């Protein structure tokens, strides 16, 4: 067995609230929670809008397009089979200022990643999780 | 919000203690804890029977004795035979200084008179057994259901350095901060460590050494990371009116910063401020003193960029100017206008994780810092934490 074959990403525990985020990729959608009262999108998923405390919230598809707010190229092989270097980034979605989450930038040379770079979501399925990763927008 | 009374001023630090700082230590976590606590109690001129409160952060939060915090308040109080009116611990608080902040509040509200605060850590021993002992992915078994880490570990975030490197990269991008500037945090700590017999790394470090140290997670290198150790540090807090009769000149807690004005999260908070902005604003709102009055600052350096962010958000320089403030290292050296991390910090002194900063601030204020004693040291700041964790203390020797 190769070193690469032994490596497995840590997967998140699915809950009623976060399942849309982790499984939206099955249908090719990035699903983000939205508040019906104030129209704010927010992340991480929760049953209360953090802006107006409204409880009429549910997930809905967004475009999957965003920009790199900041990133790091990780060089340390923390676990057997973890292929380095790779990019960890915080991506802000185009739908709303401040709407962001941490992910990886994939399918490019890590040295080509820049702050402000336009990216688009791409899903990597592992078991019942569709990880929302990002690659450079065309 | 305006307050008309600041209860922390009724509380003073009256004693300090610290075990050996081993890498690793041959002593057990309990032995290290006993060494530190008994030394601090004696230093305060007290007996264990005088101690009626005990606090720590984060305590034995997993009830698992893990190396990040093997000893909690329950274990320490029992081991030392204490009889307390009040005790506390737990992770959820304003960072590594939470034990002091909580203990001070317990005294100020009249629950107790003398609180023993301690912090024990044995990460050096743990890493001899397993290199990945402290990996974020090992905080949970199987799938990650933790409140916060579950949003990062699926993206191969193994260490806090990955998250803090993202903050550093943003600071570099927004403000033009450079690696050569950031290096001054590590170089200053190393120069100070040379004068501290207990420091883990004391050999001289040059800018070249720093720049050629291994890149871990851009832009942070090996020498931007603190060094694991086995140690325990203890602080005794006393009610101010009683403290006047104890042997050491009381060190008044002039102001506390404990605010959390941002989401408790590593990716939703302001990347170049973290929680520190609210902490600093709160602390300075509770005193007539200003940053210009501070003789020395002992600022969290779990990773070097965190010290720079503390410098900015505690008002020692303008926000975004941290890189230029520390450039060349003169201002933050022992001879500078704001000497920092005079015991070598955690970067070279050892990751005592929080209370080490308070121990050093008190050592300086009591003129007990030996070779590294500053000429003028009457007012000090200690601050600790990174990301959403943060707390600060303004300390004044009466
Ligand atoms: Zn809302």
Short mmCIF file of C-alpha atoms and ligand atoms in Angstrom, two decimals:
data_model
loop_
_atom_site.label_atom_id
_atom_site.label_comp_id
_atom_site.label_asym_id
_atom_site.label_seq_id
_atom_site.Cartn_x
_atom_site.Cartn_y
_atom_site.Cartn_z
CA UNK A 1 0.00 0.00 0.00
CA UNK A 2 1.44 3.38 -0.94
CA UNK A 3 1.80 6.16 1.59
CA UNK A 4 -0.84 8.14 -0.26
CA UNK A 5 -3.34 5.30 -0.07
CA UNK A 6 -3.16 5.25 3.71
CA UNK A 7 -4.11 8.88 4.10
CA UNK A 8 -7.70 9.74 4.98
CA UNK A 9 -9.15 13.15 5.68
CA UNK A 10 -10.81 13.67 9.04
CA UNK A 11 -14.53 13.90 8.31
CA UNK A 12 -17.12 15.99 10.14
CA UNK A 13 -19.91 14.53 12.23
CA UNK A 14 -23.15 15.24 10.40
CA UNK A 15 -25.96 16.95 12.27
CA UNK A 16 -29.44 18.05 11.26
CA UNK A 17 -28.11 21.59 10.90
CA UNK A 18 -24.88 20.99 9.01
CA UNK A 19 -25.96 18.17 6.69
CA UNK A 20 -27.07 20.54 3.89
CA UNK A 21 -23.60 22.15 3.88
CA UNK A 22 -21.76 18.83 3.78
CA UNK A 23 -24.11 17.02 1.38
CA UNK A 24 -25.24 19.79 -0.98
CA UNK A 25 -22.48 18.75 -3.33
CA UNK A 26 -24.35 15.55 -4.11
CA UNK A 27 -26.58 17.70 -6.31
CA UNK A 28 -23.76 20.05 -7.24
CA UNK A 29 -24.93 22.83 -4.92
CA UNK A 30 -23.18 24.79 -2.20
CA UNK A 31 -25.93 25.22 0.40
CA UNK A 32 -25.70 28.14 2.84
CA UNK A 33 -28.15 29.16 5.54
CA UNK A 34 -30.33 32.20 4.91
CA UNK A 35 -32.54 34.20 7.27
CA UNK A 36 -36.03 34.88 5.88
CA UNK A 37 -36.48 37.85 8.23
CA UNK A 38 -33.43 39.95 7.34
CA UNK A 39 -32.25 38.10 4.19
CA UNK A 40 -28.72 37.65 5.62
CA UNK A 41 -26.77 34.59 4.62
CA UNK A 42 -24.68 33.14 7.44
CA UNK A 43 -22.21 30.38 8.27
CA UNK A 44 -21.72 28.07 10.14
CA UNK A 45 -25.28 26.69 9.99
CA UNK A 46 -27.40 27.27 13.10
CA UNK A 47 -31.09 27.54 13.92
CA UNK A 48 -30.93 31.26 14.77
CA UNK A 49 -29.89 34.16 12.57
CA UNK A 50 -26.85 35.73 14.31
CA UNK A 51 -27.80 39.17 12.93
CA UNK A 52 -31.48 39.49 13.89
CA UNK A 53 -32.07 36.35 16.00
CA UNK A 54 -34.84 35.34 13.62
CA UNK A 55 -35.58 31.63 13.60
CA UNK A 56 -37.07 31.34 10.14
CA UNK A 57 -33.85 30.08 8.60
CA UNK A 58 -33.01 27.39 6.05
CA UNK A 59 -30.28 26.52 3.61
CA UNK A 60 -30.37 27.54 -0.02
CA UNK A 61 -28.01 27.21 -2.98
CA UNK A 62 -25.47 29.95 -3.64
CA UNK A 63 -23.33 30.42 -6.76
CA UNK A 64 -20.24 28.73 -5.35
CA UNK A 65 -18.14 31.64 -6.55
CA UNK A 66 -15.86 33.57 -4.22
CA UNK A 67 -12.52 35.21 -3.56
CA UNK A 68 -9.54 34.20 -1.47
CA UNK A 69 -9.47 36.41 1.65
CA UNK A 70 -6.26 34.84 2.90
CA UNK A 71 -4.43 31.54 2.68
CA UNK A 72 -1.42 29.52 3.74
CA UNK A 73 0.67 26.93 1.96
CA UNK A 74 1.15 24.11 4.43
CA UNK A 75 4.56 22.43 4.06
CA UNK A 76 4.53 20.19 7.11
CA UNK A 77 3.60 16.52 6.60
CA UNK A 78 1.49 16.22 9.76
CA UNK A 79 0.20 12.72 9.03
CA UNK A 80 1.44 9.69 7.09
CA UNK A 81 0.51 10.06 3.43
CA UNK A 82 -0.56 13.70 3.67
CA UNK A 83 0.68 15.16 0.37
CA UNK A 84 2.41 18.52 0.81
CA UNK A 85 2.51 21.34 -0.03
CA UNK A 86 -1.18 22.16 -0.14
CA UNK A 87 -3.26 25.31 0.29
CA UNK A 88 -5.63 26.13 3.14
CA UNK A 89 -7.65 29.28 2.49
CA UNK A 90 -10.51 31.38 3.76
CA UNK A 91 -12.87 32.10 0.89
CA UNK A 92 -15.47 34.88 0.90
CA UNK A 93 -18.50 34.08 -1.21
CA UNK A 94 -19.62 36.66 -3.78
CA UNK A 95 -23.16 36.77 -2.39
CA UNK A 96 -22.33 38.76 0.75
CA UNK A 97 -19.42 40.62 2.35
CA UNK A 98 -18.10 38.65 5.30
CA UNK A 99 -19.78 35.39 4.26
CA UNK A 100 -16.83 33.03 4.33
CA UNK A 101 -15.44 29.70 5.40
CA UNK A 102 -12.20 27.77 5.48
CA UNK A 103 -11.43 25.31 2.70
CA UNK A 104 -8.66 24.17 0.36
CA UNK A 105 -7.65 25.62 -3.00
CA UNK A 106 -7.03 22.67 -5.32
CA UNK A 107 -6.12 21.84 -8.91
CA UNK A 108 -3.37 24.43 -9.16
CA UNK A 109 0.24 25.05 -8.19
CA UNK A 110 0.15 26.33 -4.57
CA UNK A 111 2.51 29.12 -5.57
CA UNK A 112 -0.15 30.46 -7.98
CA UNK A 113 -2.65 31.20 -5.19
CA UNK A 114 -3.07 34.89 -4.35
CA UNK A 115 -5.24 36.93 -1.99
CA UNK A 116 -8.14 38.31 -4.04
CA UNK A 117 -8.00 35.43 -6.51
CA UNK A 118 -11.42 34.46 -7.91
CA UNK A 119 -12.36 30.87 -7.16
CA UNK A 120 -15.26 28.51 -7.70
CA UNK A 121 -16.43 25.57 -5.64
CA UNK A 122 -15.60 21.99 -6.62
CA UNK A 123 -16.80 19.04 -4.54
CA UNK A 124 -14.77 16.08 -3.34
CA UNK A 125 -16.91 13.20 -2.16
CA UNK A 126 -15.67 11.01 0.68
CA UNK A 127 -18.26 8.58 2.07
CA UNK A 128 -21.39 10.65 2.76
CA UNK A 129 -19.60 14.00 2.77
CA UNK A 130 -19.15 16.28 -0.24
CA UNK A 131 -16.31 18.60 0.79
CA UNK A 132 -16.67 22.05 -0.78
CA UNK A 133 -13.17 22.83 -2.07
CA UNK A 134 -12.27 25.66 -4.44
CA UNK A 135 -10.29 26.01 -7.65
CA UNK A 136 -9.33 29.02 -9.75
CA UNK A 137 -12.30 30.46 -11.65
CA UNK A 138 -11.94 30.37 -15.43
CA UNK B 1 -20.79 50.49 28.47
CA UNK B 2 -19.67 52.68 31.38
CA UNK B 3 -18.93 51.31 34.82
CA UNK B 4 -18.50 53.36 37.98
CA UNK B 5 -16.47 50.78 39.85
CA UNK B 6 -13.68 48.49 38.77
CA UNK B 7 -13.55 45.63 41.22
CA UNK B 8 -10.30 44.13 39.94
CA UNK B 9 -8.42 46.99 41.65
CA UNK B 10 -9.38 45.39 44.98
CA UNK B 11 -7.16 42.41 44.11
CA UNK B 12 -3.38 42.08 44.12
CA UNK B 13 -0.81 39.51 43.15
CA UNK B 14 1.15 38.64 46.29
CA UNK B 15 3.21 35.59 45.34
CA UNK B 16 4.57 33.68 42.36
CA UNK B 17 6.10 30.27 41.84
CA UNK B 18 7.31 28.12 39.01
CA UNK B 19 8.60 24.57 38.74
CA UNK B 20 11.60 23.68 36.64
CA UNK B 21 10.99 24.20 32.92
CA UNK B 22 11.93 20.86 31.40
CA UNK B 23 12.23 19.66 27.85
CA UNK B 24 11.31 17.18 29.06
CA UNK B 25 11.14 17.16 32.85
CA UNK B 26 11.68 13.94 34.78
CA UNK B 27 9.03 15.07 37.24
CA UNK B 28 5.39 14.14 36.97
CA UNK B 29 2.68 16.69 36.27
CA UNK B 30 1.62 16.48 39.92
CA UNK B 31 5.17 17.08 41.17
CA UNK B 32 5.59 20.09 38.89
CA UNK B 33 2.26 21.47 40.09
CA UNK B 34 3.17 20.99 43.75
CA UNK B 35 6.56 22.67 43.25
CA UNK B 36 5.00 25.73 41.62
CA UNK B 37 2.04 26.06 43.98
CA UNK B 38 3.95 25.61 47.23
CA UNK B 39 6.61 28.07 46.09
CA UNK B 40 3.94 30.67 45.24
CA UNK B 41 2.12 30.21 48.55
CA UNK B 42 5.39 30.58 50.50
CA UNK B 43 6.35 33.59 48.39
CA UNK B 44 3.07 35.25 49.33
CA UNK B 45 3.93 34.76 52.99
CA UNK B 46 1.03 32.34 53.41
CA UNK B 47 0.42 28.75 54.44
CA UNK B 48 -1.72 26.35 52.43
CA UNK B 49 -4.36 26.75 55.17
CA UNK B 50 -4.68 30.43 54.22
CA UNK B 51 -5.65 29.61 50.63
CA UNK B 52 -9.44 29.66 50.34
CA UNK B 53 -9.79 29.69 46.57
CA UNK B 54 -8.19 27.91 43.60
CA UNK B 55 -8.47 28.50 39.86
CA UNK B 56 -6.84 27.40 36.65
CA UNK B 57 -7.27 27.44 32.91
CA UNK B 58 -8.19 25.28 31.11
CA UNK B 59 -8.13 22.71 33.92
CA UNK B 60 -8.50 19.03 33.35
CA UNK B 61 -11.11 19.78 30.74
CA UNK B 62 -11.31 16.34 29.22
CA UNK B 63 -11.00 14.56 32.57
CA UNK B 64 -8.28 12.74 30.73
CA UNK B 65 -5.11 14.26 32.15
CA UNK B 66 -3.93 15.16 28.66
CA UNK B 67 -0.60 16.90 28.24
CA UNK B 68 -2.11 20.29 27.35
CA UNK B 69 -3.54 20.51 30.85
CA UNK B 70 -3.02 17.41 32.97
CA UNK B 71 -3.96 18.91 36.34
CA UNK B 72 -7.18 20.73 37.20
CA UNK B 73 -8.41 22.57 40.26
CA UNK B 74 -9.99 19.44 41.75
CA UNK B 75 -6.72 17.51 41.61
CA UNK B 76 -4.50 20.36 42.82
CA UNK B 77 -6.78 21.36 45.72
CA UNK B 78 -6.98 17.76 46.87
CA UNK B 79 -3.27 17.08 46.48
CA UNK B 80 -2.34 20.18 48.51
CA UNK B 81 -4.96 19.54 51.18
CA UNK B 82 -6.65 22.87 50.58
CA UNK B 83 -9.99 23.82 52.06
CA UNK B 84 -11.55 26.32 49.70
CA UNK B 85 -14.69 28.43 49.60
CA UNK B 86 -14.46 28.84 45.85
CA UNK B 87 -12.82 26.92 43.02
CA UNK B 88 -13.00 26.91 39.24
CA UNK B 89 -11.51 25.81 35.98
CA UNK B 90 -12.61 25.08 32.45
CA UNK B 91 -11.70 26.00 28.92
CA UNK B 92 -14.44 28.50 28.17
CA UNK B 93 -13.02 31.80 29.27
CA UNK B 94 -10.82 34.67 28.10
CA UNK B 95 -7.82 32.54 27.22
CA UNK B 96 -4.87 31.39 29.28
CA UNK B 97 -5.26 34.21 31.83
CA UNK B 98 -8.84 33.15 32.62
CA UNK B 99 -7.78 31.55 35.91
CA UNK B 100 -6.44 34.87 37.16
CA UNK B 101 -9.43 36.82 35.87
CA UNK B 102 -11.92 34.41 37.46
CA UNK B 103 -9.95 34.20 40.69
CA UNK B 104 -9.77 37.98 40.96
CA UNK B 105 -13.53 38.19 40.54
CA UNK B 106 -14.06 35.60 43.27
CA UNK B 107 -11.98 37.69 45.68
CA UNK B 108 -13.56 40.98 44.62
CA UNK B 109 -17.04 39.63 45.24
CA UNK B 110 -16.11 38.34 48.67
CA UNK B 111 -16.20 34.60 48.08
CA UNK B 112 -12.61 34.17 49.22
CA UNK B 113 -9.46 36.08 50.23
CA UNK B 114 -6.46 34.26 48.75
CA UNK B 115 -6.75 32.42 45.43
CA UNK B 116 -4.10 30.06 44.14
CA UNK B 117 -4.01 30.17 40.33
CA UNK B 118 -1.90 27.64 38.45
CA UNK B 119 -1.22 26.21 34.99
CA UNK B 120 0.54 22.92 34.36
CA UNK B 121 1.57 21.61 30.96
CA UNK B 122 3.52 18.50 29.94
CA UNK B 123 3.57 18.72 26.15
CA UNK B 124 7.28 18.01 25.92
CA UNK B 125 6.95 14.59 27.54
CA UNK B 126 3.87 13.85 25.46
CA UNK B 127 5.68 14.54 22.22
CA UNK B 128 8.37 12.03 23.10
CA UNK B 129 5.64 9.40 23.02
CA UNK B 130 3.73 10.70 19.99
CA UNK B 131 4.68 13.50 17.63
CA UNK B 132 1.03 14.09 16.87
CA UNK B 133 -0.03 14.22 20.53
CA UNK B 134 -1.45 17.71 20.14
CA UNK B 135 -2.80 17.50 16.56
CA UNK B 136 -6.23 19.08 16.18
CA UNK B 137 -7.40 15.92 14.45
CA UNK B 138 -6.65 13.96 17.61
CA UNK B 139 -8.94 16.07 19.78
CA UNK B 140 -11.84 13.88 18.67
CA UNK B 141 -12.13 10.18 17.98
CA UNK B 142 -13.63 9.20 14.63
CA UNK B 143 -15.63 11.95 13.01
CA UNK B 144 -15.11 15.47 14.27
CA UNK B 145 -18.10 16.70 16.27
CA UNK B 146 -16.32 19.48 18.14
CA UNK B 147 -17.97 22.90 18.14
CA UNK B 148 -15.21 24.60 16.19
CA UNK B 149 -12.47 22.28 14.95
CA UNK B 150 -14.94 20.30 12.79
CA UNK B 151 -14.99 23.23 10.37
CA UNK B 152 -11.23 22.99 9.84
CA UNK B 153 -10.01 19.40 10.27
CA UNK B 154 -11.79 18.09 7.13
CA UNK B 155 -9.61 20.56 5.20
CA UNK B 156 -6.43 19.07 6.68
CA UNK B 157 -5.86 21.69 9.34
CA UNK B 158 -3.71 19.74 11.80
CA UNK B 159 -2.26 22.55 13.84
CA UNK B 160 -3.23 26.02 14.99
CA UNK B 161 -0.27 27.23 12.95
CA UNK B 162 -2.33 26.75 9.78
CA UNK B 163 -5.02 29.10 11.10
CA UNK B 164 -2.58 31.65 12.50
CA UNK B 165 -0.52 31.57 9.28
CA UNK B 166 -3.69 32.68 7.47
CA UNK B 167 -3.90 35.68 9.84
CA UNK B 168 -0.21 36.45 9.22
CA UNK B 169 -0.61 36.25 5.44
CA UNK B 170 -3.51 38.70 5.62
CA UNK B 171 -1.48 41.07 7.81
CA UNK B 172 1.41 40.90 5.33
CA UNK B 173 -1.03 41.59 2.46
CA UNK B 174 -2.96 44.45 4.08
CA UNK B 175 -0.12 46.28 5.79
CA UNK B 176 3.05 45.25 3.96
CA UNK B 177 4.45 43.44 6.99
CA UNK B 178 7.51 41.36 6.09
CA UNK B 179 9.19 38.21 7.37
CA UNK B 180 12.28 40.27 8.22
CA UNK B 181 10.13 42.45 10.47
CA UNK B 182 8.32 39.51 12.05
CA UNK B 183 11.68 37.86 12.74
CA UNK B 184 12.32 40.50 15.40
CA UNK B 185 9.82 38.84 17.74
CA UNK B 186 11.77 35.57 17.64
CA UNK B 187 15.16 37.31 17.78
CA UNK B 188 14.14 39.49 20.73
CA UNK B 189 12.85 36.49 22.66
CA UNK B 190 16.05 34.57 21.99
CA UNK B 191 18.25 37.45 23.08
CA UNK B 192 16.23 37.70 26.31
CA UNK B 193 16.33 33.93 26.86
CA UNK B 194 20.13 34.10 26.97
CA UNK B 195 19.73 35.97 30.28
CA UNK B 196 17.19 33.52 31.74
CA UNK B 197 18.77 30.37 33.21
CA UNK B 198 15.41 28.55 32.98
CA UNK B 199 14.83 29.26 29.28
CA UNK B 200 14.68 26.26 26.94
CA UNK B 201 16.71 27.74 24.03
CA UNK B 202 19.48 30.19 24.92
CA UNK B 203 21.95 30.01 22.03
CA UNK B 204 22.13 33.19 19.94
CA UNK B 205 19.85 33.40 16.90
CA UNK B 206 20.57 35.59 13.87
CA UNK B 207 18.23 36.92 11.21
CA UNK B 208 19.89 34.42 8.87
CA UNK B 209 19.07 31.57 11.25
CA UNK B 210 15.46 32.73 11.33
CA UNK B 211 15.10 33.18 7.57
CA UNK B 212 16.64 29.76 6.87
CA UNK B 213 14.51 27.93 9.45
CA UNK B 214 12.09 25.47 7.95
CA UNK B 215 8.87 26.85 6.44
CA UNK B 216 5.95 25.17 8.22
CA UNK B 217 2.92 27.04 6.91
CA UNK B 218 3.56 30.18 4.87
CA UNK B 219 4.57 32.75 5.95
CA UNK B 220 5.38 31.13 9.32
CA UNK B 221 8.62 29.25 9.92
CA UNK B 222 9.86 26.92 12.62
CA UNK B 223 11.23 29.85 14.62
CA UNK B 224 7.80 31.51 14.61
CA UNK B 225 6.54 28.63 16.78
CA UNK B 226 6.90 28.34 20.55
CA UNK B 227 8.79 25.45 22.14
CA UNK B 228 7.08 22.71 24.09
CA UNK B 229 8.10 22.12 27.67
CA UNK B 230 6.99 20.51 30.92
CA UNK B 231 6.33 23.10 33.61
CA UNK B 232 3.90 24.50 36.11
CA UNK B 233 3.45 28.14 37.04
CA UNK B 234 1.47 29.48 39.98
CA UNK B 235 0.26 32.92 41.06
CA UNK B 236 -1.31 33.88 44.39
CA UNK B 237 -4.02 36.55 44.36
CA UNK B 238 -5.02 38.28 47.59
CA UNK B 239 -7.56 40.87 48.61
CA UNK B 240 -5.76 44.21 48.50
CA UNK B 241 -6.34 45.28 52.10
CA UNK B 242 -4.93 41.96 53.37
CA UNK B 243 -2.11 42.06 50.82
CA UNK B 244 -0.59 45.10 52.51
CA UNK B 245 0.46 42.87 55.42
CA UNK B 246 2.12 40.26 53.20
CA UNK B 247 5.86 40.33 52.45
CA UNK B 248 5.89 41.38 48.77
CA UNK B 249 4.76 44.86 47.72
CA UNK B 250 1.28 44.11 46.33
CA UNK B 251 0.97 44.15 42.55
CA UNK B 252 -2.45 45.63 41.91
CA UNK B 253 -4.63 44.34 39.11
CA UNK B 254 -5.26 47.80 37.70
CA UNK B 255 -7.43 46.61 34.81
CA UNK B 256 -8.66 43.46 33.13
CA UNK B 257 -9.43 42.90 29.46
CA UNK B 258 -11.70 39.89 28.97
CA UNK B 259 -14.05 40.89 26.15
CA UNK B 260 -15.20 38.59 23.36
CA UNK B 261 -16.69 40.90 20.73
CA UNK B 262 -16.17 38.57 17.78
CA UNK B 263 -17.50 35.11 16.93
CA UNK B 264 -15.76 32.33 18.83
CA UNK B 265 -14.24 30.95 15.67
CA UNK B 266 -10.95 30.97 13.79
CA UNK B 267 -12.37 31.76 10.35
CA UNK B 268 -15.26 34.13 11.13
CA UNK B 269 -13.31 36.72 13.17
CA UNK B 270 -11.36 39.79 11.91
CA UNK B 271 -8.18 38.11 10.70
CA UNK B 272 -5.70 40.83 11.66
CA UNK B 273 -7.32 41.65 15.01
CA UNK B 274 -8.75 38.39 16.33
CA UNK B 275 -10.27 38.90 19.80
CA UNK B 276 -7.47 41.25 20.87
CA UNK B 277 -9.10 44.49 19.78
CA UNK B 278 -12.04 44.15 22.15
CA UNK B 279 -9.75 42.95 24.93
CA UNK B 280 -7.50 45.99 24.60
CA UNK B 281 -10.38 48.46 24.37
CA UNK B 282 -11.97 47.02 27.49
CA UNK B 283 -8.74 47.05 29.51
CA UNK B 284 -7.88 50.69 28.73
CA UNK B 285 -11.47 51.77 29.44
CA UNK B 286 -11.04 50.58 33.03
CA UNK B 287 -8.01 52.70 33.96
CA UNK B 288 -6.62 56.22 33.77
CA UNK B 289 -3.28 54.80 32.66
CA UNK B 290 -2.38 54.69 28.96
CA UNK B 291 -0.11 52.49 26.83
CA UNK B 292 2.65 55.13 27.19
CA UNK B 293 2.76 54.42 30.95
CA UNK B 294 3.68 50.75 30.47
CA UNK B 295 7.29 49.80 31.24
CA UNK B 296 7.19 46.24 29.89
CA UNK B 297 4.73 44.04 28.02
CA UNK B 298 4.69 40.28 28.27
CA UNK B 299 2.67 39.31 25.20
CA UNK B 300 1.55 35.91 24.01
CA UNK B 301 3.95 34.39 21.52
CA UNK B 302 2.56 30.93 20.89
CA UNK B 303 3.27 32.10 17.35
CA UNK B 304 5.24 35.28 16.64
CA UNK B 305 2.52 37.03 14.63
CA UNK B 306 0.24 36.92 17.67
CA UNK B 307 2.65 39.13 19.61
CA UNK B 308 2.59 41.66 16.78
CA UNK B 309 -1.22 41.65 16.75
CA UNK B 310 -1.30 42.13 20.55
CA UNK B 311 1.13 45.06 20.25
CA UNK B 312 -1.23 46.78 17.82
CA UNK B 313 -4.50 46.05 19.56
CA UNK B 314 -3.26 46.91 23.04
CA UNK B 315 -2.44 50.32 21.61
CA UNK B 316 1.37 50.16 21.76
CA UNK B 317 1.38 51.19 18.08
CA UNK B 318 -1.22 51.97 15.43
CA UNK B 319 -3.17 49.11 13.92
CA UNK B 320 -1.25 47.85 10.90
CA UNK B 321 1.99 49.49 12.07
CA UNK B 322 3.23 46.50 14.08
CA UNK B 323 5.77 45.44 11.48
CA UNK B 324 7.32 48.89 11.34
CA UNK B 325 7.14 49.22 15.14
CA UNK B 326 9.28 46.13 15.71
CA UNK B 327 11.56 46.63 12.69
CA UNK B 328 15.18 46.29 13.70
CA UNK B 329 14.11 45.17 17.17
CA UNK B 330 15.35 48.24 19.09
CA UNK B 331 11.98 49.39 20.50
CA UNK B 332 11.08 45.99 21.94
CA UNK B 333 14.55 45.10 23.26
CA UNK B 334 15.57 45.34 26.92
CA UNK B 335 16.99 48.79 26.19
CA UNK B 336 13.98 49.91 24.16
CA UNK B 337 10.88 51.94 25.00
CA UNK B 338 8.77 48.77 25.38
CA UNK B 339 10.76 45.68 26.33
CA UNK B 340 8.72 42.56 25.60
CA UNK B 341 8.89 38.93 26.71
CA UNK B 342 11.91 39.54 28.88
CA UNK B 343 12.22 35.89 29.98
CA UNK B 344 12.43 34.67 26.38
CA UNK B 345 8.68 34.33 25.97
CA UNK B 346 7.30 31.00 24.89
CA UNK B 347 9.31 31.14 21.65
CA UNK B 348 12.59 30.56 23.47
CA UNK B 349 11.72 30.39 27.16
CA UNK B 350 9.20 27.57 26.87
CA UNK B 351 5.49 27.13 26.29
CA UNK B 352 4.34 27.48 29.90
CA UNK B 353 1.16 28.72 28.23
CA UNK B 354 -0.14 31.86 29.78
CA UNK B 355 0.92 32.24 33.38
CA UNK B 356 4.57 32.48 32.36
CA UNK B 357 3.86 36.03 31.16
CA UNK B 358 2.39 37.00 34.52
CA UNK B 359 5.23 35.31 36.41
CA UNK B 360 7.77 37.32 34.39
CA UNK B 361 5.83 40.59 34.72
CA UNK B 362 5.82 40.15 38.52
CA UNK B 363 9.51 39.14 38.56
CA UNK B 364 10.31 42.42 36.80
CA UNK B 365 8.01 44.53 39.00
CA UNK B 366 9.54 42.99 42.14
CA UNK B 367 13.10 43.50 40.78
CA UNK B 368 13.85 39.80 40.98
CA UNK B 369 14.68 39.20 37.33
CA UNK B 370 18.42 38.81 37.89
CA UNK B 371 20.58 39.46 34.83
CA UNK B 372 17.57 40.39 32.76
CA UNK B 373 16.15 42.93 35.23
CA UNK B 374 14.91 46.07 33.51
CA UNK B 375 16.01 49.42 34.92
CA UNK B 376 12.48 50.76 35.12
CA UNK B 377 9.67 48.33 35.79
CA UNK B 378 6.71 49.66 37.78
CA UNK B 379 3.83 49.02 35.38
CA UNK B 380 3.44 45.95 33.19
CA UNK B 381 0.96 44.40 30.80
CA UNK B 382 0.50 40.67 30.43
CA UNK B 383 -1.71 39.35 27.64
CA UNK B 384 -2.35 35.88 26.35
CA UNK B 385 -4.31 34.07 23.70
CA UNK B 386 -4.69 33.80 19.96
CA UNK B 387 -7.63 33.65 17.58
CA UNK B 388 -10.86 33.95 19.55
CA UNK B 389 -9.06 33.41 22.88
CA UNK B 390 -7.75 36.51 24.57
CA UNK B 391 -7.33 38.20 27.93
CA UNK B 392 -5.08 40.89 29.34
CA UNK B 393 -3.96 42.34 32.67
CA UNK B 394 -2.58 45.75 33.54
CA UNK B 395 -0.38 45.32 36.60
CA UNK B 396 0.91 48.09 38.88
CA UNK B 397 3.29 47.62 41.81
CA UNK B 398 2.04 49.68 44.72
ZN1 LIG C 1 -31.79 37.62 10.27
#
